[in-house]
mmCIF file with all atom_site columns, C-alpha atoms in Angstrom:
data_model
loop_
_atom_site.group_PDB
_atom_site.id
_atom_site.type_symbol
_atom_site.label_atom_id
_atom_site.label_alt_id
_atom_site.label_comp_id
_atom_site.label_asym_id
_atom_site.label_entity_id
_atom_site.label_seq_id
_atom_site.pdbx_PDB_ins_code
_atom_site.Cartn_x
_atom_site.Cartn_y
_atom_site.Cartn_z
_atom_site.occupancy
_atom_site.B_iso_or_equiv
_atom_site.pdbx_formal_charge
_atom_site.auth_seq_id
_atom_site.auth_comp_id
_atom_site.auth_asym_id
_atom_site.auth_atom_id
_atom_site.pdbx_PDB_model_num
ATOM 1   C CA . MET A 1 1   ? 18.543  8.981   -2.486  1.00 0.00 ? 8   MET A CA 1
ATOM 2   C CA . LYS A 1 2   ? 16.719  8.526   0.816   1.00 0.00 ? 9   LYS A CA 1
ATOM 3   C CA . ILE A 1 3   ? 13.139  7.240   0.547   1.00 0.00 ? 10  ILE A CA 1
ATOM 4   C CA . LEU A 1 4   ? 10.471  7.255   3.255   1.00 0.00 ? 11  LEU A CA 1
ATOM 5   C CA . PHE A 1 5   ? 7.687   4.662   2.739   1.00 0.00 ? 12  PHE A CA 1
ATOM 6   C CA . ILE A 1 6   ? 4.446   5.067   4.715   1.00 0.00 ? 13  ILE A CA 1
ATOM 7   C CA . ASP A 1 7   ? 1.133   3.203   4.850   1.00 0.00 ? 14  ASP A CA 1
ATOM 8   C CA . SER A 1 8   ? -1.701  3.314   7.363   1.00 0.00 ? 15  SER A CA 1
ATOM 9   C CA . THR A 1 9   ? -4.560  2.653   4.956   1.00 0.00 ? 16  THR A CA 1
ATOM 10  C CA . GLN A 1 10  ? -5.444  -0.688  6.609   1.00 0.00 ? 17  GLN A CA 1
ATOM 11  C CA . ASP A 1 11  ? -5.373  -1.972  10.205  1.00 0.00 ? 18  ASP A CA 1
ATOM 12  C CA . TRP A 1 12  ? -1.576  -1.853  10.212  1.00 0.00 ? 19  TRP A CA 1
ATOM 13  C CA . ILE A 1 13  ? 1.203   0.720   10.288  1.00 0.00 ? 20  ILE A CA 1
ATOM 14  C CA . HIS A 1 14  ? 4.004   0.272   7.764   1.00 0.00 ? 21  HIS A CA 1
ATOM 15  C CA . VAL A 1 15  ? 7.022   2.574   7.856   1.00 0.00 ? 22  VAL A CA 1
ATOM 16  C CA . ALA A 1 16  ? 10.300  1.988   6.024   1.00 0.00 ? 23  ALA A CA 1
ATOM 17  C CA . LEU A 1 17  ? 13.476  3.925   5.269   1.00 0.00 ? 24  LEU A CA 1
ATOM 18  C CA . ILE A 1 18  ? 15.187  2.863   2.053   1.00 0.00 ? 25  ILE A CA 1
ATOM 19  C CA . GLU A 1 19  ? 18.395  4.283   0.641   1.00 0.00 ? 26  GLU A CA 1
ATOM 20  C CA . SER A 1 20  ? 20.366  4.178   -2.585  1.00 0.00 ? 27  SER A CA 1
ATOM 21  C CA . ILE A 1 21  ? 23.831  5.553   -3.276  1.00 0.00 ? 28  ILE A CA 1
ATOM 22  C CA . GLU A 1 22  ? 23.833  8.442   -5.737  1.00 0.00 ? 29  GLU A CA 1
ATOM 23  C CA . TYR A 1 23  ? 20.296  7.543   -6.885  1.00 0.00 ? 30  TYR A CA 1
ATOM 24  C CA . GLN A 1 24  ? 21.496  4.204   -8.283  1.00 0.00 ? 31  GLN A CA 1
ATOM 25  C CA . LEU A 1 25  ? 20.477  0.604   -7.577  1.00 0.00 ? 32  LEU A CA 1
ATOM 26  C CA . PRO A 1 26  ? 20.751  -1.484  -5.449  1.00 0.00 ? 33  PRO A CA 1
ATOM 27  C CA . LEU A 1 27  ? 18.504  -0.189  -2.715  1.00 0.00 ? 34  LEU A CA 1
ATOM 28  C CA . ILE A 1 28  ? 19.194  -0.827  0.964   1.00 0.00 ? 35  ILE A CA 1
ATOM 29  C CA . THR A 1 29  ? 16.524  -1.107  3.658   1.00 0.00 ? 36  THR A CA 1
ATOM 30  C CA . LYS A 1 30  ? 17.723  0.900   6.652   1.00 0.00 ? 37  LYS A CA 1
ATOM 31  C CA . PHE A 1 31  ? 14.563  0.456   8.728   1.00 0.00 ? 38  PHE A CA 1
ATOM 32  C CA . GLU A 1 32  ? 11.237  -1.357  8.404   1.00 0.00 ? 39  GLU A CA 1
ATOM 33  C CA . LEU A 1 33  ? 8.245   -1.603  10.720  1.00 0.00 ? 40  LEU A CA 1
ATOM 34  C CA . PHE A 1 34  ? 5.122   -3.570  9.820   1.00 0.00 ? 41  PHE A CA 1
ATOM 35  C CA . GLU A 1 35  ? 2.792   -3.900  12.790  1.00 0.00 ? 42  GLU A CA 1
ATOM 36  C CA . MET A 1 36  ? -0.903  -4.486  13.354  1.00 0.00 ? 43  MET A CA 1
ATOM 37  C CA . ALA A 1 37  ? -2.264  -1.347  15.008  1.00 0.00 ? 44  ALA A CA 1
ATOM 38  C CA . PRO A 1 38  ? -6.058  -1.040  14.569  1.00 0.00 ? 45  PRO A CA 1
ATOM 39  C CA . LYS A 1 39  ? -7.243  2.532   15.256  1.00 0.00 ? 46  LYS A CA 1
ATOM 40  C CA . GLU A 1 40  ? -3.755  3.596   16.401  1.00 0.00 ? 47  GLU A CA 1
ATOM 41  C CA . SER A 1 41  ? -2.388  5.273   13.282  1.00 0.00 ? 48  SER A CA 1
ATOM 42  C CA . SER A 1 42  ? -3.719  8.710   14.291  1.00 0.00 ? 49  SER A CA 1
ATOM 43  C CA . PHE A 1 43  ? -1.186  8.953   17.111  1.00 0.00 ? 50  PHE A CA 1
ATOM 44  C CA . ARG A 1 44  ? 1.421   6.357   16.129  1.00 0.00 ? 51  ARG A CA 1
ATOM 45  C CA . LEU A 1 45  ? 2.262   6.927   12.458  1.00 0.00 ? 52  LEU A CA 1
ATOM 46  C CA . VAL A 1 46  ? 4.110   10.221  12.915  1.00 0.00 ? 53  VAL A CA 1
ATOM 47  C CA . ALA A 1 47  ? 5.781   8.922   16.084  1.00 0.00 ? 54  ALA A CA 1
ATOM 48  C CA . GLU A 1 48  ? 7.061   5.806   14.277  1.00 0.00 ? 55  GLU A CA 1
ATOM 49  C CA . ILE A 1 49  ? 8.386   7.924   11.396  1.00 0.00 ? 56  ILE A CA 1
ATOM 50  C CA . LYS A 1 50  ? 10.187  10.186  13.875  1.00 0.00 ? 57  LYS A CA 1
ATOM 51  C CA . ASN A 1 51  ? 11.706  7.206   15.736  1.00 0.00 ? 58  ASN A CA 1
ATOM 52  C CA . ALA A 1 52  ? 12.913  5.654   12.470  1.00 0.00 ? 59  ALA A CA 1
ATOM 53  C CA . MET A 1 53  ? 14.514  8.913   11.356  1.00 0.00 ? 60  MET A CA 1
ATOM 54  C CA . ILE A 1 54  ? 16.272  9.404   14.697  1.00 0.00 ? 61  ILE A CA 1
ATOM 55  C CA . GLN A 1 55  ? 17.567  5.814   14.790  1.00 0.00 ? 62  GLN A CA 1
ATOM 56  C CA . ASN A 1 56  ? 19.117  6.240   11.346  1.00 0.00 ? 63  ASN A CA 1
ATOM 57  C CA . SER A 1 57  ? 20.310  9.849   11.806  1.00 0.00 ? 64  SER A CA 1
ATOM 58  C CA . TRP A 1 58  ? 18.201  11.079  8.885   1.00 0.00 ? 65  TRP A CA 1
ATOM 59  C CA . ILE A 1 59  ? 17.424  14.799  8.905   1.00 0.00 ? 66  ILE A CA 1
ATOM 60  C CA . LYS A 1 60  ? 14.919  14.350  6.085   1.00 0.00 ? 67  LYS A CA 1
ATOM 61  C CA . PRO A 1 61  ? 14.356  11.985  3.134   1.00 0.00 ? 68  PRO A CA 1
ATOM 62  C CA . ASP A 1 62  ? 14.635  12.947  -0.535  1.00 0.00 ? 69  ASP A CA 1
ATOM 63  C CA . ARG A 1 63  ? 11.389  11.251  -1.585  1.00 0.00 ? 70  ARG A CA 1
ATOM 64  C CA . ILE A 1 64  ? 8.207   9.931   0.042   1.00 0.00 ? 71  ILE A CA 1
ATOM 65  C CA . VAL A 1 65  ? 6.177   6.938   -1.137  1.00 0.00 ? 72  VAL A CA 1
ATOM 66  C CA . CYS A 1 66  ? 2.687   7.065   0.372   1.00 0.00 ? 73  CYS A CA 1
ATOM 67  C CA . LEU A 1 67  ? -0.044  4.462   -0.095  1.00 0.00 ? 74  LEU A CA 1
ATOM 68  C CA . THR A 1 68  ? -3.388  6.141   -0.692  1.00 0.00 ? 75  THR A CA 1
ATOM 69  C CA . GLY A 1 69  ? -6.070  3.444   -0.372  1.00 0.00 ? 76  GLY A CA 1
ATOM 70  C CA . PRO A 1 70  ? -8.510  1.833   -0.800  1.00 0.00 ? 77  PRO A CA 1
ATOM 71  C CA . GLY A 1 71  ? -8.919  0.662   2.764   1.00 0.00 ? 78  GLY A CA 1
ATOM 72  C CA . SER A 1 72  ? -10.045 2.144   6.055   1.00 0.00 ? 79  SER A CA 1
ATOM 73  C CA . PHE A 1 73  ? -11.617 5.578   5.607   1.00 0.00 ? 80  PHE A CA 1
ATOM 74  C CA . THR A 1 74  ? -9.809  6.956   8.666   1.00 0.00 ? 81  THR A CA 1
ATOM 75  C CA . GLY A 1 75  ? -6.574  5.131   7.862   1.00 0.00 ? 82  GLY A CA 1
ATOM 76  C CA . ILE A 1 76  ? -6.512  6.588   4.343   1.00 0.00 ? 83  ILE A CA 1
ATOM 77  C CA . ARG A 1 77  ? -7.026  10.113  5.687   1.00 0.00 ? 84  ARG A CA 1
ATOM 78  C CA . ILE A 1 78  ? -4.139  9.688   8.116   1.00 0.00 ? 85  ILE A CA 1
ATOM 79  C CA . SER A 1 79  ? -1.785  8.156   5.554   1.00 0.00 ? 86  SER A CA 1
ATOM 80  C CA . VAL A 1 80  ? -2.492  10.861  2.956   1.00 0.00 ? 87  VAL A CA 1
ATOM 81  C CA . SER A 1 81  ? -2.565  13.805  5.375   1.00 0.00 ? 88  SER A CA 1
ATOM 82  C CA . THR A 1 82  ? 0.731   12.691  6.936   1.00 0.00 ? 89  THR A CA 1
ATOM 83  C CA . GLY A 1 83  ? 2.323   12.353  3.501   1.00 0.00 ? 90  GLY A CA 1
ATOM 84  C CA . ARG A 1 84  ? 1.014   15.762  2.474   1.00 0.00 ? 91  ARG A CA 1
ATOM 85  C CA . ASN A 1 85  ? 2.244   17.459  5.636   1.00 0.00 ? 92  ASN A CA 1
ATOM 86  C CA . LEU A 1 86  ? 5.724   15.978  5.403   1.00 0.00 ? 93  LEU A CA 1
ATOM 87  C CA . SER A 1 87  ? 6.058   16.776  1.698   1.00 0.00 ? 94  SER A CA 1
ATOM 88  C CA . GLN A 1 88  ? 5.104   20.383  2.400   1.00 0.00 ? 95  GLN A CA 1
ATOM 89  C CA . LEU A 1 89  ? 7.279   20.667  5.518   1.00 0.00 ? 96  LEU A CA 1
ATOM 90  C CA . TRP A 1 90  ? 10.390  19.166  3.892   1.00 0.00 ? 97  TRP A CA 1
ATOM 91  C CA . LYS A 1 91  ? 9.646   20.536  0.402   1.00 0.00 ? 98  LYS A CA 1
ATOM 92  C CA . ILE A 1 92  ? 10.314  17.154  -1.203  1.00 0.00 ? 99  ILE A CA 1
ATOM 93  C CA . PRO A 1 93  ? 8.459   15.164  -3.905  1.00 0.00 ? 100 PRO A CA 1
ATOM 94  C CA . ILE A 1 94  ? 5.897   12.554  -2.916  1.00 0.00 ? 101 ILE A CA 1
ATOM 95  C CA . LEU A 1 95  ? 4.482   9.643   -4.918  1.00 0.00 ? 102 LEU A CA 1
ATOM 96  C CA . GLY A 1 96  ? 1.030   8.259   -4.125  1.00 0.00 ? 103 GLY A CA 1
ATOM 97  C CA . VAL A 1 97  ? 0.427   4.570   -4.878  1.00 0.00 ? 104 VAL A CA 1
ATOM 98  C CA . ASP A 1 98  ? -2.813  2.559   -4.900  1.00 0.00 ? 105 ASP A CA 1
ATOM 99  C CA . SER A 1 99  ? -2.677  0.255   -1.860  1.00 0.00 ? 106 SER A CA 1
ATOM 100 C CA . LEU A 1 100 ? -3.997  -2.829  -3.667  1.00 0.00 ? 107 LEU A CA 1
ATOM 101 C CA . GLU A 1 101 ? -1.553  -2.308  -6.506  1.00 0.00 ? 108 GLU A CA 1
ATOM 102 C CA . ALA A 1 102 ? 1.341   -1.950  -4.057  1.00 0.00 ? 109 ALA A CA 1
ATOM 103 C CA . TYR A 1 103 ? 0.425   -5.065  -2.047  1.00 0.00 ? 110 TYR A CA 1
ATOM 104 C CA . THR A 1 104 ? -0.004  -7.250  -5.127  1.00 0.00 ? 111 THR A CA 1
ATOM 105 C CA . LEU A 1 105 ? 3.345   -6.029  -6.401  1.00 0.00 ? 112 LEU A CA 1
ATOM 106 C CA . SER A 1 106 ? 5.066   -6.903  -3.130  1.00 0.00 ? 113 SER A CA 1
ATOM 107 C CA . PHE A 1 107 ? 3.537   -10.401 -3.056  1.00 0.00 ? 114 PHE A CA 1
ATOM 108 C CA . GLN A 1 108 ? 4.099   -11.068 -6.751  1.00 0.00 ? 115 GLN A CA 1
ATOM 109 C CA . GLN A 1 109 ? 7.775   -10.182 -6.437  1.00 0.00 ? 116 GLN A CA 1
ATOM 110 C CA . THR A 1 110 ? 8.118   -12.279 -3.270  1.00 0.00 ? 117 THR A CA 1
ATOM 111 C CA . TYR A 1 111 ? 6.286   -15.418 -4.448  1.00 0.00 ? 118 TYR A CA 1
ATOM 112 C CA . SER A 1 112 ? 6.742   -15.152 -8.243  1.00 0.00 ? 119 SER A CA 1
ATOM 113 C CA . LYS A 1 113 ? 3.086   -16.039 -8.845  1.00 0.00 ? 120 LYS A CA 1
ATOM 114 C CA . ASN A 1 114 ? -0.045  -14.294 -10.062 1.00 0.00 ? 121 ASN A CA 1
ATOM 115 C CA . VAL A 1 115 ? -1.720  -12.566 -7.110  1.00 0.00 ? 122 VAL A CA 1
ATOM 116 C CA . MET A 1 116 ? -5.412  -12.393 -6.187  1.00 0.00 ? 123 MET A CA 1
ATOM 117 C CA . LEU A 1 117 ? -5.975  -9.999  -3.276  1.00 0.00 ? 124 LEU A CA 1
ATOM 118 C CA . ALA A 1 118 ? -9.127  -9.108  -1.312  1.00 0.00 ? 125 ALA A CA 1
ATOM 119 C CA . LEU A 1 119 ? -9.265  -6.538  1.496   1.00 0.00 ? 126 LEU A CA 1
ATOM 120 C CA . ASP A 1 120 ? -12.358 -6.690  3.700   1.00 0.00 ? 127 ASP A CA 1
ATOM 121 C CA . GLY A 1 121 ? -14.293 -3.494  2.914   1.00 0.00 ? 128 GLY A CA 1
ATOM 122 C CA . LYS A 1 122 ? -17.199 -4.402  5.251   1.00 0.00 ? 129 LYS A CA 1
ATOM 123 C CA . GLN A 1 123 ? -20.834 -4.194  4.104   1.00 0.00 ? 130 GLN A CA 1
ATOM 124 C CA . ASN A 1 124 ? -20.286 -7.655  2.500   1.00 0.00 ? 131 ASN A CA 1
ATOM 125 C CA . LYS A 1 125 ? -17.927 -6.176  -0.081  1.00 0.00 ? 132 LYS A CA 1
ATOM 126 C CA . TRP A 1 126 ? -14.209 -6.386  -0.707  1.00 0.00 ? 133 TRP A CA 1
ATOM 127 C CA . TYR A 1 127 ? -11.577 -4.210  -2.317  1.00 0.00 ? 134 TYR A CA 1
ATOM 128 C CA . PHE A 1 128 ? -10.197 -6.590  -4.907  1.00 0.00 ? 135 PHE A CA 1
ATOM 129 C CA . GLY A 1 129 ? -7.081  -6.464  -7.073  1.00 0.00 ? 136 GLY A CA 1
ATOM 130 C CA . MET A 1 130 ? -5.228  -8.871  -9.388  1.00 0.00 ? 137 MET A CA 1
ATOM 131 C CA . ARG A 1 131 ? -1.697  -8.937  -10.772 1.00 0.00 ? 138 ARG A CA 1
ATOM 132 C CA . ASN A 1 132 ? -0.193  -11.373 -13.267 1.00 0.00 ? 139 ASN A CA 1
ATOM 133 C CA . GLN A 1 133 ? 3.450   -11.648 -14.279 1.00 0.00 ? 140 GLN A CA 1
ATOM 134 C CA . HIS A 1 134 ? 3.155   -8.674  -16.633 1.00 0.00 ? 141 HIS A CA 1
ATOM 135 C CA . GLU A 1 135 ? 0.729   -6.107  -15.235 1.00 0.00 ? 142 GLU A CA 1
ATOM 136 C CA . TYR A 1 136 ? -1.710  -4.984  -12.573 1.00 0.00 ? 143 TYR A CA 1
ATOM 137 C CA . LEU A 1 137 ? -5.320  -5.576  -13.641 1.00 0.00 ? 144 LEU A CA 1
ATOM 138 C CA . GLY A 1 138 ? -7.005  -2.874  -11.568 1.00 0.00 ? 145 GLY A CA 1
ATOM 139 C CA . SER A 1 139 ? -8.639  -2.143  -8.210  1.00 0.00 ? 146 SER A CA 1
ATOM 140 C CA . TYR A 1 140 ? -12.337 -2.852  -7.659  1.00 0.00 ? 147 TYR A CA 1
ATOM 141 C CA . ASP A 1 141 ? -15.015 -2.665  -4.978  1.00 0.00 ? 148 ASP A CA 1
ATOM 142 C CA . LEU A 1 142 ? -16.900 -5.956  -5.349  1.00 0.00 ? 149 LEU A CA 1
ATOM 143 C CA . GLU A 1 143 ? -19.396 -8.312  -3.796  1.00 0.00 ? 150 GLU A CA 1
ATOM 144 C CA . GLU A 1 144 ? -18.626 -12.026 -3.416  1.00 0.00 ? 151 GLU A CA 1
ATOM 145 C CA . LYS A 1 145 ? -20.290 -13.115 -6.670  1.00 0.00 ? 152 LYS A CA 1
ATOM 146 C CA . GLN A 1 146 ? -18.435 -10.454 -8.634  1.00 0.00 ? 153 GLN A CA 1
ATOM 147 C CA . ILE A 1 147 ? -15.106 -11.580 -7.162  1.00 0.00 ? 154 ILE A CA 1
ATOM 148 C CA . GLU A 1 148 ? -15.903 -15.174 -8.074  1.00 0.00 ? 155 GLU A CA 1
ATOM 149 C CA . GLN A 1 149 ? -16.657 -14.150 -11.655 1.00 0.00 ? 156 GLN A CA 1
ATOM 150 C CA . ARG A 1 150 ? -13.311 -12.356 -11.985 1.00 0.00 ? 157 ARG A CA 1
ATOM 151 C CA . ILE A 1 151 ? -11.433 -15.305 -10.522 1.00 0.00 ? 158 ILE A CA 1
ATOM 152 C CA . LEU A 1 152 ? -13.096 -17.668 -13.018 1.00 0.00 ? 159 LEU A CA 1
ATOM 153 C CA . GLU A 1 153 ? -12.156 -15.290 -15.821 1.00 0.00 ? 160 GLU A CA 1
ATOM 154 C CA . PHE A 1 154 ? -8.513  -14.755 -14.906 1.00 0.00 ? 161 PHE A CA 1
ATOM 155 C CA . ARG A 1 155 ? -7.397  -17.664 -12.718 1.00 0.00 ? 162 ARG A CA 1
ATOM 156 C CA . SER A 1 156 ? -4.492  -19.921 -13.682 1.00 0.00 ? 163 SER A CA 1
ATOM 157 C CA . THR A 1 157 ? -2.404  -22.680 -12.134 1.00 0.00 ? 164 THR A CA 1
ATOM 158 C CA . GLU A 1 158 ? 0.092   -20.054 -10.955 1.00 0.00 ? 165 GLU A CA 1
ATOM 159 C CA . ASP A 1 159 ? -2.210  -18.058 -8.662  1.00 0.00 ? 166 ASP A CA 1
ATOM 160 C CA . ILE A 1 160 ? -1.688  -17.244 -4.996  1.00 0.00 ? 167 ILE A CA 1
ATOM 161 C CA . TYR A 1 161 ? -4.447  -15.708 -2.854  1.00 0.00 ? 168 TYR A CA 1
ATOM 162 C CA . PHE A 1 162 ? -4.176  -13.105 -0.088  1.00 0.00 ? 169 PHE A CA 1
ATOM 163 C CA . PHE A 1 163 ? -6.857  -11.499 2.042   1.00 0.00 ? 170 PHE A CA 1
ATOM 164 C CA . SER A 1 164 ? -7.265  -9.146  4.978   1.00 0.00 ? 171 SER A CA 1
ATOM 165 C CA . GLY A 1 165 ? -10.027 -9.398  7.556   1.00 0.00 ? 172 GLY A CA 1
ATOM 166 C CA . LYS A 1 166 ? -12.859 -11.689 6.434   1.00 0.00 ? 173 LYS A CA 1
ATOM 167 C CA . LYS A 1 167 ? -11.931 -14.172 3.682   1.00 0.00 ? 174 LYS A CA 1
ATOM 168 C CA . PRO A 1 168 ? -14.270 -14.315 0.665   1.00 0.00 ? 175 PRO A CA 1
ATOM 169 C CA . GLU A 1 169 ? -15.838 -17.784 0.505   1.00 0.00 ? 176 GLU A CA 1
ATOM 170 C CA . CYS A 1 170 ? -14.741 -18.134 -3.114  1.00 0.00 ? 177 CYS A CA 1
ATOM 171 C CA . PHE A 1 171 ? -11.079 -17.890 -2.036  1.00 0.00 ? 178 PHE A CA 1
ATOM 172 C CA . PRO A 1 172 ? -9.371  -21.284 -1.520  1.00 0.00 ? 179 PRO A CA 1
ATOM 173 C CA . PHE A 1 173 ? -8.742  -22.686 1.955   1.00 0.00 ? 180 PHE A CA 1
ATOM 174 C CA . GLN A 1 174 ? -4.971  -22.175 1.632   1.00 0.00 ? 181 GLN A CA 1
ATOM 175 C CA . SER A 1 175 ? -5.318  -18.421 1.063   1.00 0.00 ? 182 SER A CA 1
ATOM 176 C CA . ILE A 1 176 ? -2.845  -16.344 3.072   1.00 0.00 ? 183 ILE A CA 1
ATOM 177 C CA . LYS A 1 177 ? -4.072  -13.830 5.648   1.00 0.00 ? 184 LYS A CA 1
ATOM 178 C CA . ILE A 1 178 ? -2.029  -10.636 5.354   1.00 0.00 ? 185 ILE A CA 1
ATOM 179 C CA . GLU A 1 179 ? -2.246  -10.013 9.104   1.00 0.00 ? 186 GLU A CA 1
ATOM 180 C CA . GLU A 1 180 ? -0.318  -13.253 9.621   1.00 0.00 ? 187 GLU A CA 1
ATOM 181 C CA . THR A 1 181 ? 2.427   -12.548 7.092   1.00 0.00 ? 188 THR A CA 1
ATOM 182 C CA . LEU A 1 182 ? 4.827   -9.657  6.547   1.00 0.00 ? 189 LEU A CA 1
ATOM 183 C CA . LEU A 1 183 ? 4.445   -7.082  3.823   1.00 0.00 ? 190 LEU A CA 1
ATOM 184 C CA . LYS A 1 184 ? 7.741   -5.776  2.491   1.00 0.00 ? 191 LYS A CA 1
ATOM 185 C CA . SER A 1 185 ? 8.247   -2.304  1.055   1.00 0.00 ? 192 SER A CA 1
ATOM 186 C CA . MET A 1 186 ? 11.424  -3.136  -0.901  1.00 0.00 ? 193 MET A CA 1
ATOM 187 C CA . PRO A 1 187 ? 9.722   -4.871  -3.894  1.00 0.00 ? 194 PRO A CA 1
ATOM 188 C CA . ILE A 1 188 ? 7.394   -1.885  -4.243  1.00 0.00 ? 195 ILE A CA 1
ATOM 189 C CA . VAL A 1 189 ? 10.070  0.795   -4.000  1.00 0.00 ? 196 VAL A CA 1
ATOM 190 C CA . ASN A 1 190 ? 12.473  -1.179  -6.168  1.00 0.00 ? 197 ASN A CA 1
ATOM 191 C CA . ILE A 1 191 ? 10.001  -1.162  -9.086  1.00 0.00 ? 198 ILE A CA 1
ATOM 192 C CA . LEU A 1 192 ? 9.276   2.539   -8.515  1.00 0.00 ? 199 LEU A CA 1
ATOM 193 C CA . HIS A 1 193 ? 12.952  3.515   -8.306  1.00 0.00 ? 200 HIS A CA 1
ATOM 194 C CA . SER A 1 194 ? 13.310  4.967   -11.835 1.00 0.00 ? 201 SER A CA 1
ATOM 195 C CA . GLN A 1 195 ? 10.073  6.938   -11.393 1.00 0.00 ? 202 GLN A CA 1
ATOM 196 C CA . LEU A 1 196 ? 11.182  8.245   -8.006  1.00 0.00 ? 203 LEU A CA 1
ATOM 197 C CA . LYS A 1 197 ? 14.477  9.459   -9.456  1.00 0.00 ? 204 LYS A CA 1
ATOM 198 C CA . GLU A 1 198 ? 12.628  11.679  -11.931 1.00 0.00 ? 205 GLU A CA 1
ATOM 199 C CA . LEU A 1 199 ? 10.124  13.199  -9.493  1.00 0.00 ? 206 LEU A CA 1
ATOM 200 C CA . GLU A 1 200 ? 10.141  16.969  -9.074  1.00 0.00 ? 207 GLU A CA 1
ATOM 201 C CA . PHE A 1 201 ? 8.596   18.888  -6.201  1.00 0.00 ? 208 PHE A CA 1
ATOM 202 C CA . GLN A 1 202 ? 6.835   21.316  -8.548  1.00 0.00 ? 209 GLN A CA 1
ATOM 203 C CA . THR A 1 203 ? 4.688   18.552  -10.065 1.00 0.00 ? 210 THR A CA 1
ATOM 204 C CA . SER A 1 204 ? 4.713   15.719  -7.491  1.00 0.00 ? 211 SER A CA 1
ATOM 205 C CA . ASN A 1 205 ? 3.991   17.367  -4.177  1.00 0.00 ? 212 ASN A CA 1
ATOM 206 C CA . TYR A 1 206 ? 1.455   17.530  -1.359  1.00 0.00 ? 213 TYR A CA 1
ATOM 207 C CA . ILE A 1 207 ? -1.129  19.151  -3.651  1.00 0.00 ? 214 ILE A CA 1
ATOM 208 C CA . SER A 1 208 ? -1.031  16.245  -6.110  1.00 0.00 ? 215 SER A CA 1
ATOM 209 C CA . LEU A 1 209 ? -1.463  13.536  -3.423  1.00 0.00 ? 216 LEU A CA 1
ATOM 210 C CA . LEU A 1 210 ? -5.103  12.374  -3.398  1.00 0.00 ? 217 LEU A CA 1
ATOM 211 C CA . PRO A 1 211 ? -6.899  9.755   -1.276  1.00 0.00 ? 218 PRO A CA 1
ATOM 212 C CA . ASN A 1 212 ? -8.299  6.695   -3.078  1.00 0.00 ? 219 ASN A CA 1
ATOM 213 C CA . TYR A 1 213 ? -11.536 5.797   -1.312  1.00 0.00 ? 220 TYR A CA 1
ATOM 214 C CA . ILE A 1 214 ? -13.159 3.958   -4.289  1.00 0.00 ? 221 ILE A CA 1
ATOM 215 C CA . ARG A 1 215 ? -16.475 3.601   -2.471  1.00 0.00 ? 222 ARG A CA 1
ATOM 216 C CA . GLY A 1 216 ? -18.312 6.903   -2.720  1.00 0.00 ? 223 GLY A CA 1
ATOM 217 C CA . SER A 1 217 ? -21.187 5.494   -0.687  1.00 0.00 ? 224 SER A CA 1
ATOM 218 C CA . TYR A 1 218 ? -18.769 4.715   2.149   1.00 0.00 ? 225 TYR A CA 1
ATOM 219 C CA . VAL A 1 219 ? -17.554 8.303   2.201   1.00 0.00 ? 226 VAL A CA 1
ATOM 220 C CA . GLU A 1 220 ? -21.125 9.599   2.261   1.00 0.00 ? 227 GLU A CA 1
ATOM 221 C CA . THR A 1 221 ? -22.046 7.225   5.086   1.00 0.00 ? 228 THR A CA 1
ATOM 222 C CA . ASN A 1 222 ? -19.189 8.521   7.217   1.00 0.00 ? 229 ASN A CA 1
ATOM 223 C CA . LYS A 1 223 ? -20.192 12.159  6.652   1.00 0.00 ? 230 LYS A CA 1
ATOM 224 C CA . LYS A 1 224 ? -23.465 11.636  8.515   1.00 0.00 ? 231 LYS A CA 1
#
């Protein structure tokens, strides 16, 4: 099984090609690009996918994993529209994944700790997600005080904090800035492997892939 992973929902472009033999584990990363590219995804995402495919002599993948937001309004549109177009063009299944859920999964698998994650959503609000050793606790659009309340409710001695853009003041000094680290697609795809095996184009296709904006007010603002 050949899997294409794409994400442009934030200020970065993330493209990966992952392969398994006869749909079985283990998975092998054939290509991975994670690069800061603010406002460049509109013309770079498809080009990077094409370059990756050519370098690895892939005609087309068997599955697509596409992150759907929350994040940048424009970045989400590009990530989702690219995933939709490729699913329709290649007639292959696609799986949409909440961006916060995917990032916390990647970090939790890498660091083996509970993850607190805040993405700068501007307007003095953050997209906030939490994952413990057993489950993802949901994606939220919160102000600083609301984030602090959730941290007080769920924090433990095994927490690690990540943020993108502006750091919430309630996050500890040693919090890790995502732009200065390296997100990996393998932990995400590895967990999704069994689900990806069972996907069918009739039910998991470009029609079923939906953007996850969370903030309705943000969408309305950008319509004006």
